[in-house]
Amino acid sequence: MLVRAARRKVQYDAFRHLRPSADQLYLPWLCPAQLRYQSQARAPATELRRDKAIRRPSMGGSSRRSLATAAAEREPYQEYVPFEGLAAVQGPPSSQPQSWYGPRSITEIQAFDPSNPLIVQQSSEESTRRFQTSDGFGGELGEMHVTLEACLKIGRLERAAALVRRLNKIYALDAPQLVDAHNLYLRSVVGLAITARDPEALKSAQKWFEVEIRGGGIEPDATTYALMVKGALRVLQGPKMERTVRRYMDMASRAERDVEVLNLPILADAELYNVLRICPTEYYPAEEEIEETADTSSLLYPQETGDVPEVRAMQQKGSGLKTLKRSLSLFSKENDLPYPTELEGTQEERDRAYAYMRQEHLEEDAVTAAIDRWRDDAKKLADYGVHSALQTKSVGALMWDWHSALLKDMEEELRLIEKAEEMESKSRSAADVDRCTYGPFLRLLTPEKLVATTVLSSMSLISLRGVGLGVKVSQMIMHVGKAIQDEVIAESIKNDSENVIWGNQSSASRQQSRQQTLSKLMKKKRTFDSLYKLTSAKHHGEQMHWPTTMRAKIGAIMVSNLIQAAKVNVRRKHPETGKTVVQVQPAFSHSYRYDSGKRVGVILGNTAVLEKLKKEPVSSALAKHLPMVIEPKPWTGISEGGFLRYPAMVVRLKSMESEQAHYMRAATEKGDMQQVYSGLDVLGRTSWKINRPVFDAMLEAWNSGEAIADIAPETPALESPPEPEPSADPRVRQRWMKHVRMVENEKGGLHSQRCFQNFQLEVARAYLKEQKFYFPHNVDFRGRAYPIPPYLNHMGADNCRGLLMFGDGKELGPNGLRWLKVHLANVFGFDKASIIERRDFAMEHLSDIYDSASNPLGGKRWWLKAEDPWQCLAACMELKNALDSPDPTRFVSHLPIHQDGTCNGLQHYAALGGDEWGARQVNLEPGDRPADIYTAVSELVKKEISEDAAKGDKLGIMLDGKVSRKVVKQTVMTNVYGVTFIGARDQVRKQLADLFPEFPDTDEMNLGVASSYIAKKIFKALSTSFKGAHDIQYWLGECANRVTKALSPEQLDGIENGQSQEPSVLHARYRAKPSKSKQAKAGLIEFKSSVVWTTPLKLPVVQPYRTRKARLIQTNLQKVSIVEPSSADPVSRRKQLQGFPPNFIHSLDASHMLLSALKCDELGLSFAAVHDSFWTHAADLDVMNEVLRDAFIRMHSDDIVGRLAAEFEARYKGFVYLASISSESPAAKKIMLLRRQQPESGRNVLSNVNELLTERERQRLLASEDVEEQQKGREMVTPASIFEAEASELDLLPSEESADSGIGDVPKRETKILSDDDAHVEDARRVDTVGAVLGGVDPTALDASDFAADAAADGAEARPLTATAQKKSRSSSAKGQGKGSNKVQLWLPLSFPPVPEKGSWDISRLKESKYFFS
């Protein structure tokens, strides 16, 4: 039922009475938990949500009931009482504290104190230490914790209790992880007691609380008390219930946790009311305020479109297209859900319910749907009498056979698991111990879904990898294990949302309003900051991912059983009799092969199965990835928002990037993520629809099979060159083979492109009748926003953008008509002229525009000459319709009008550096005409080439006059984002190949040589032109270099104590004993510090680049080497350094976009973005341009680089780093003399632990408040003290990487000009985004650990880094310490180079720039 709160008056002494007034509106056709997020009115973006109090009339079937009657006590606590209303009478909005949740206006840049950044210490559960099996449990801590959750989810309470007692012996009593484990167990027991209304079951929970927790010396936390209070409220009655609640609240109060208890999401709103009623002396109530129902005007009926021609299917591998059509069946007339006319309630409530039902239908269970399809395929064949011949069975029918056989095996396996768990520990065999380990996880899904997930994921991976190549065992088992884990998480999220006891209790928006209200209700006043610290516990709604080892074990057991169960009937002719015989053969086999000299295990498919897969590979259901037919759920947490049921993360991460998730979760709990979440909500609320006239033209072009615009041809006219004679020169034959590969690659690329476009057209056709649909958005780790549905969205290619229009329209007005004309010129490619010239361009080509709009394919096809032809066609049609209307200014336009930045990365660099020349080149400086950085760079390159030609250089002569703006554009655009020299060379090569197809192809002169030559010229032009940007990029690189060569205070503690920093939460018996060995201490020196910074929107960014270590896992198939991701892994210094400058700029342009989105939403504009291209209605373009300039000025009016430097100083305070100085400097000579005088000193600084620890002691003495200790520190002589006395920052040598990190710098290792034969030729078998279409698996969704074993031998032992190898590794970093070296290394306190001096250019001048975005 749908429950909506009407007016409820709560008087000052209401909680002293048993029957407060309650008016409830009941609509019995939908559960409130499902629509709760929609019931929250969306306030304008200028303020945080503050809903207005309204009174709603009761409707048919509504009744009145109190919260505290006996009847109510028996009802499930499902009603949602808006908690925000309690604060209504506490004072005007201006009296509300703002410090916890940010500024009043969400469009303002939040205040950020760089001296106090968010720092997240990694959880001790990430320790990879393995504990010996005892009481039936062992392994890593992470494994034991997820096993506990699995046991509780399947109801194995006895086993869960034993596991908690095992953890009691491992953890120290004050470890928070131990309290969390007890709370998880209590939550399950209390939940069972509430479900059964069983006081005896509640006694079990109370006994555990008294005996195991308090009696065991464990201090309960707020969650513990809240669970006990909830159990008492829901199970007990009358005076006994009140006495029990008072007792637990009194205990919580004495522990100073009562405020936190009331603030936790464990207690539903009605339960919180009861607590306040039972314990009235501590709190006072307030009048409730009622929410306003959200606007539902956007939830309209699907529009009828008549008959639409079918999209001509492209011949492709797999049933992916067929599966997509099944997923889109909701949009067909036959399968569209009937409108719920019988439902009670208002029209808008029925509209919302109908839209919600349709969206839920789209997000149906993919695995269950797959089982149904297989069963249908098998049943149809059985009806036809087909049972044995493989050739007559579809892949779906085969998979049903395997599903049925594997299901029987898994039922037997589950029986053996249960038997093993019932055995005494001493009686278990090794296999039984394994079954006890993975058994709880296999029970988390029904056997049917477990088996279906295994079959589906295995076959999808085989299809993706290529049917004849086989799949490595490590890849297969990790892929299957992850698929099962993801299915378990999806099931858990679905079950939690439907749980009447715990479901939907932890919405972040409700928690925020509850915290604000409680801060006024509590007589014990607390600040918002202290309240945050109290409530930063883990939410139970967040699902725990399984450790890599557990995924490997689960995947291995399922793949092993699949190999045994899956059979195929193969028809063969007898070699002697010639008769056809049927053989039963395994569908898959486990074998070994040699890969790069290593023996690896592979899973091979039966030849008959592979032949079938060539024609009909499997595909996963794609419905989860389709646009939504209702507005996305607002983002309220890291995994709360977007789709209704499909689990989506607000940040796109691989499993190896857990640090970013930890930081974002902490920032969310602190309230720092509100602007990011609200910005994503703005992007998600932008409605879209399909441009029907453009779709019709595109469909006609597609069905013709021709190459029109960017539509790939059905049969490309590409022929391989004739094969040379066998006696030809080997180099000629080698060049021929290379050309053949290039042709085949191009054919494969066009085929993949057409298959993907086939998908896009099918999605567009299905959504034709939708008046509005939506794209939920999330961000990458840098904050850049992306639509989650991948197949059709506005970030797609030109054909996708041409198909999409805003769902809401606006009248053009006089300015809008002008901007529509300018937009047409822009998408045509006439975008470097003035605004007036662009407007006139459209009028000068009016006849071409009318011809294109009226007859796109049968006319002159002028629109095909455009740079973006499909978008040009859409603009032609929109402009024609506007001009043909009675009053063009009153024409309602739906076409998005774009404003693109001028090399946006360089715009940010120019603003950061105050670079006047750079600002002028990227249109920050006002001008009468738009500046073009690409033309400017191309002119510089042409000048250099002409000078070389004048000197007689062959390359210069050959290329003189051949370099255009198009040749340099992509390289200039991507240089600021960290493109490598090799990448730049390939970009130039591609442009040269397109412009000059007859370019010479000899050993001395070819595209490879020419592209390398031009790329170097481009880099040189950039480095000399953007001096301020170059200095900042170099500064960023040097900062990253120092961070990644630094040791943290925690690491220094461990080195000093002779032990790594084991989690202090462990029991004393498990803590490592300190070692005094110098060698052992030196072995602890590893660089693990990643570069972390905070964006202007307070989003924490953590670079994920680390050197992952392989680990050997024994499975029932073979030993496999997998990667164990951990924040304790050493950082990848090169990737950290090279990635930081571009990632930092990406985080700035992402902040600028979200700030602009928030302001546009505040002003009522529709807004969409493709990174640095911003879209709105033509009528609103002038307003949006003002918003873009204002947001950029507000961002860069702050000293961004200075703030970053201050944040680094605070974040890395107490670190020491390995610095280098020239061996010829006076300081270096004194340091070498000092080391010769110290017998323990060696040439390798990394092995000289005493020098490191001595320096640390000196720093400790200098920081002491004791004057005598300070004097001792000043008297100590160390390499660092010599450096401080004899040298300065200018004497430090940059690393090789940071020396080449500035704009336009070419790394020395990449300066060699490669010949054409050495040039990179892309492998046709590469995995790209099109693989999602062909094989049914989205490669971006594959876990990185799935393919981590590529670099290790699956069938051989893992080879950890030996002591010798470690020594060599350390020696390499300290190379050059002996005779003849040119540098000396030493440990220094981590400091950062001075911020580059900013230029004189004034950011406020941007206000007058007409071409900043244009």
CSV table of N, CA and C in Angstrom, one decimal, residues 1049-1107:
chain,number,residue,atom,x,y,z
A,1049,PRO,N,54.3,8.3,8.9
A,1049,PRO,CA,54.7,8.1,10.3
A,1049,PRO,C,54.4,6.7,10.8
A,1050,GLU,N,53.3,6.1,10.3
A,1050,GLU,CA,53.0,4.7,10.8
A,1050,GLU,C,54.1,3.8,10.3
A,1051,GLN,N,54.5,4.0,9.0
A,1051,GLN,CA,55.6,3.1,8.5
A,1051,GLN,C,56.9,3.3,9.3
A,1052,LEU,N,57.2,4.5,9.7
A,1052,LEU,CA,58.4,4.8,10.4
A,1052,LEU,C,58.3,4.2,11.8
A,1053,ASP,N,57.1,4.2,12.4
A,1053,ASP,CA,57.0,3.5,13.7
A,1053,ASP,C,57.3,2.0,13.5
A,1054,GLY,N,56.8,1.4,12.5
A,1054,GLY,CA,57.0,0.0,12.3
A,1054,GLY,C,58.4,-0.3,12.0
A,1055,ILE,N,59.1,0.5,11.3
A,1055,ILE,CA,60.6,0.3,11.0
A,1055,ILE,C,61.4,0.4,12.3
A,1056,GLU,N,61.0,1.4,13.1
A,1056,GLU,CA,61.7,1.7,14.3
A,1056,GLU,C,61.5,0.5,15.3
A,1057,ASN,N,60.3,-0.1,15.3
A,1057,ASN,CA,60.0,-1.2,16.2
A,1057,ASN,C,60.4,-2.5,15.6
A,1058,GLY,N,60.9,-2.5,14.4
A,1058,GLY,CA,61.3,-3.8,13.8
A,1058,GLY,C,60.2,-4.7,13.4
A,1059,GLN,N,59.0,-4.1,13.1
A,1059,GLN,CA,57.8,-4.9,12.7
A,1059,GLN,C,56.9,-4.1,11.9
A,1060,SER,N,56.3,-4.7,10.9
A,1060,SER,CA,55.3,-4.0,10.2
A,1060,SER,C,54.1,-3.6,11.1
A,1061,GLN,N,53.3,-2.7,10.6
A,1061,GLN,CA,52.3,-2.2,11.5
A,1061,GLN,C,51.1,-3.1,11.4
A,1062,GLU,N,51.1,-4.2,12.2
A,1062,GLU,CA,50.0,-5.1,12.3
A,1062,GLU,C,48.8,-4.4,12.9
A,1063,PRO,N,47.6,-4.7,12.6
A,1063,PRO,CA,46.5,-4.0,13.2
A,1063,PRO,C,46.5,-4.1,14.7
A,1064,SER,N,46.4,-3.0,15.3
A,1064,SER,CA,46.4,-3.0,16.8
A,1064,SER,C,45.2,-3.6,17.4
A,1065,VAL,N,44.2,-3.9,16.5
A,1065,VAL,CA,43.0,-4.5,17.1
A,1065,VAL,C,43.1,-6.0,17.4
A,1066,LEU,N,44.3,-6.6,17.0
A,1066,LEU,CA,44.5,-8.0,17.3
A,1066,LEU,C,44.8,-8.2,18.7
A,1067,HIS,N,44.4,-9.4,19.2
A,1067,HIS,CA,44.8,-9.8,20.5
A,1067,HIS,C,46.3,-9.9,20.6
A,1068,ALA,N,46.8,-9.7,21.8
A,1068,ALA,CA,48.2,-9.6,22.0
A,1068,ALA,C,49.0,-10.9,21.6
A,1069,ARG,N,48.3,-12.0,21.6
A,1069,ARG,CA,48.9,-13.3,21.2
A,1069,ARG,C,49.2,-13.3,19.8
A,1070,TYR,N,48.5,-12.5,19.0
A,1070,TYR,CA,48.7,-12.6,17.5
A,1070,TYR,C,49.6,-11.4,17.0
A,1071,ARG,N,50.0,-10.5,17.8
A,1071,ARG,CA,50.8,-9.4,17.3
A,1071,ARG,C,52.3,-9.9,17.1
A,1072,ALA,N,52.8,-9.4,16.0
A,1072,ALA,CA,54.2,-9.9,15.7
A,1072,ALA,C,55.2,-9.4,16.7
A,1073,LYS,N,56.2,-10.2,16.9
A,1073,LYS,CA,57.2,-9.8,17.8
A,1073,LYS,C,58.2,-8.9,17.1
A,1074,PRO,N,58.7,-7.8,17.8
A,1074,PRO,CA,59.6,-6.9,17.2
A,1074,PRO,C,60.9,-7.6,16.8
A,1075,SER,N,61.5,-7.1,15.8
A,1075,SER,CA,62.8,-7.7,15.3
A,1075,SER,C,63.9,-6.5,15.4
A,1076,LYS,N,65.0,-6.9,15.9
A,1076,LYS,CA,66.1,-5.9,16.0
A,1076,LYS,C,67.1,-6.0,14.8
A,1077,SER,N,66.7,-7.0,13.9
A,1077,SER,CA,67.6,-7.2,12.8
A,1077,SER,C,67.6,-6.0,11.8
A,1078,LYS,N,68.8,-5.6,11.5
A,1078,LYS,CA,68.9,-4.4,10.5
A,1078,LYS,C,68.3,-4.8,9.2
A,1079,GLN,N,68.5,-6.1,8.7
A,1079,GLN,CA,68.0,-6.5,7.4
A,1079,GLN,C,66.5,-6.6,7.5
A,1080,ALA,N,65.9,-7.1,8.6
A,1080,ALA,CA,64.4,-7.1,8.7
A,1080,ALA,C,63.8,-5.8,8.7
A,1081,LYS,N,64.5,-4.8,9.3
A,1081,LYS,CA,63.9,-3.4,9.3
A,1081,LYS,C,64.0,-2.8,7.9
A,1082,ALA,N,65.1,-3.1,7.2
A,1082,ALA,CA,65.2,-2.5,5.9
A,1082,ALA,C,64.2,-3.1,4.9
A,1083,GLY,N,63.8,-4.4,5.2
A,1083,GLY,CA,62.8,-5.0,4.4
A,1083,GLY,C,61.4,-4.4,4.5
A,1084,LEU,N,61.2,-3.6,5.5
A,1084,LEU,CA,60.0,-2.9,5.7
A,1084,LEU,C,59.8,-1.6,5.0
A,1085,ILE,N,60.9,-1.2,4.3
A,1085,ILE,CA,60.9,0.1,3.6
A,1085,ILE,C,60.2,-0.1,2.2
A,1086,GLU,N,59.0,0.3,2.1
A,1086,GLU,CA,58.3,0.2,0.9
A,1086,GLU,C,57.5,1.5,0.7
A,1087,PHE,N,57.4,2.0,-0.5
A,1087,PHE,CA,56.7,3.3,-0.7
A,1087,PHE,C,55.2,3.0,-1.0
A,1088,LYS,N,54.3,3.4,-0.1
A,1088,LYS,CA,52.9,3.0,-0.2
A,1088,LYS,C,52.0,4.2,-0.2
A,1089,SER,N,52.6,5.4,-0.3
A,1089,SER,CA,51.7,6.6,-0.2
A,1089,SER,C,51.2,7.0,-1.6
A,1090,SER,N,49.9,7.0,-1.7
A,1090,SER,CA,49.2,7.4,-2.9
A,1090,SER,C,48.9,8.9,-2.9
A,1091,VAL,N,48.8,9.5,-4.1
A,1091,VAL,CA,48.5,11.0,-4.1
A,1091,VAL,C,47.0,11.1,-3.9
A,1092,VAL,N,46.6,11.9,-2.9
A,1092,VAL,CA,45.2,12.2,-2.5
A,1092,VAL,C,45.0,13.7,-2.5
A,1093,TRP,N,43.9,14.1,-3.0
A,1093,TRP,CA,43.6,15.6,-2.9
A,1093,TRP,C,42.1,15.8,-2.9
A,1094,THR,N,41.6,17.0,-2.6
A,1094,THR,CA,40.2,17.3,-2.5
A,1094,THR,C,39.8,18.3,-3.5
A,1095,THR,N,38.8,18.1,-4.3
A,1095,THR,CA,38.3,19.0,-5.3
A,1095,THR,C,37.6,20.2,-4.7
A,1096,PRO,N,37.4,21.2,-5.5
A,1096,PRO,CA,36.6,22.4,-5.0
A,1096,PRO,C,35.2,22.0,-4.4
A,1097,LEU,N,34.7,20.9,-4.9
A,1097,LEU,CA,33.4,20.4,-4.3
A,1097,LEU,C,33.5,19.5,-3.2
A,1098,LYS,N,34.7,19.4,-2.6
A,1098,LYS,CA,35.0,18.6,-1.5
A,1098,LYS,C,35.0,17.1,-1.8
A,1099,LEU,N,35.1,16.7,-3.0
A,1099,LEU,CA,35.2,15.3,-3.4
A,1099,LEU,C,36.6,14.8,-3.2
A,1100,PRO,N,36.9,13.8,-2.3
A,1100,PRO,CA,38.2,13.3,-2.2
A,1100,PRO,C,38.6,12.4,-3.3
A,1101,VAL,N,39.8,12.6,-3.9
A,1101,VAL,CA,40.3,11.9,-5.0
A,1101,VAL,C,41.5,11.1,-4.6
A,1102,VAL,N,41.5,9.8,-4.9
A,1102,VAL,CA,42.6,8.9,-4.5
A,1102,VAL,C,43.1,8.2,-5.8
A,1103,GLN,N,44.3,8.5,-6.2
A,1103,GLN,CA,44.8,7.8,-7.4
A,1103,GLN,C,45.0,6.3,-7.1
A,1104,PRO,N,44.5,5.4,-7.9
A,1104,PRO,CA,44.5,4.0,-7.6
A,1104,PRO,C,45.7,3.2,-8.0
A,1105,TYR,N,46.7,3.8,-8.5
A,1105,TYR,CA,47.8,3.1,-9.2
A,1105,TYR,C,48.7,2.5,-8.2
A,1106,ARG,N,48.7,1.2,-8.1
A,1106,ARG,CA,49.6,0.4,-7.2
A,1106,ARG,C,50.2,-0.8,-7.9
A,1107,THR,N,51.3,-1.3,-7.4
A,1107,THR,CA,51.9,-2.5,-7.9
A,1107,THR,C,51.3,-3.7,-7.2
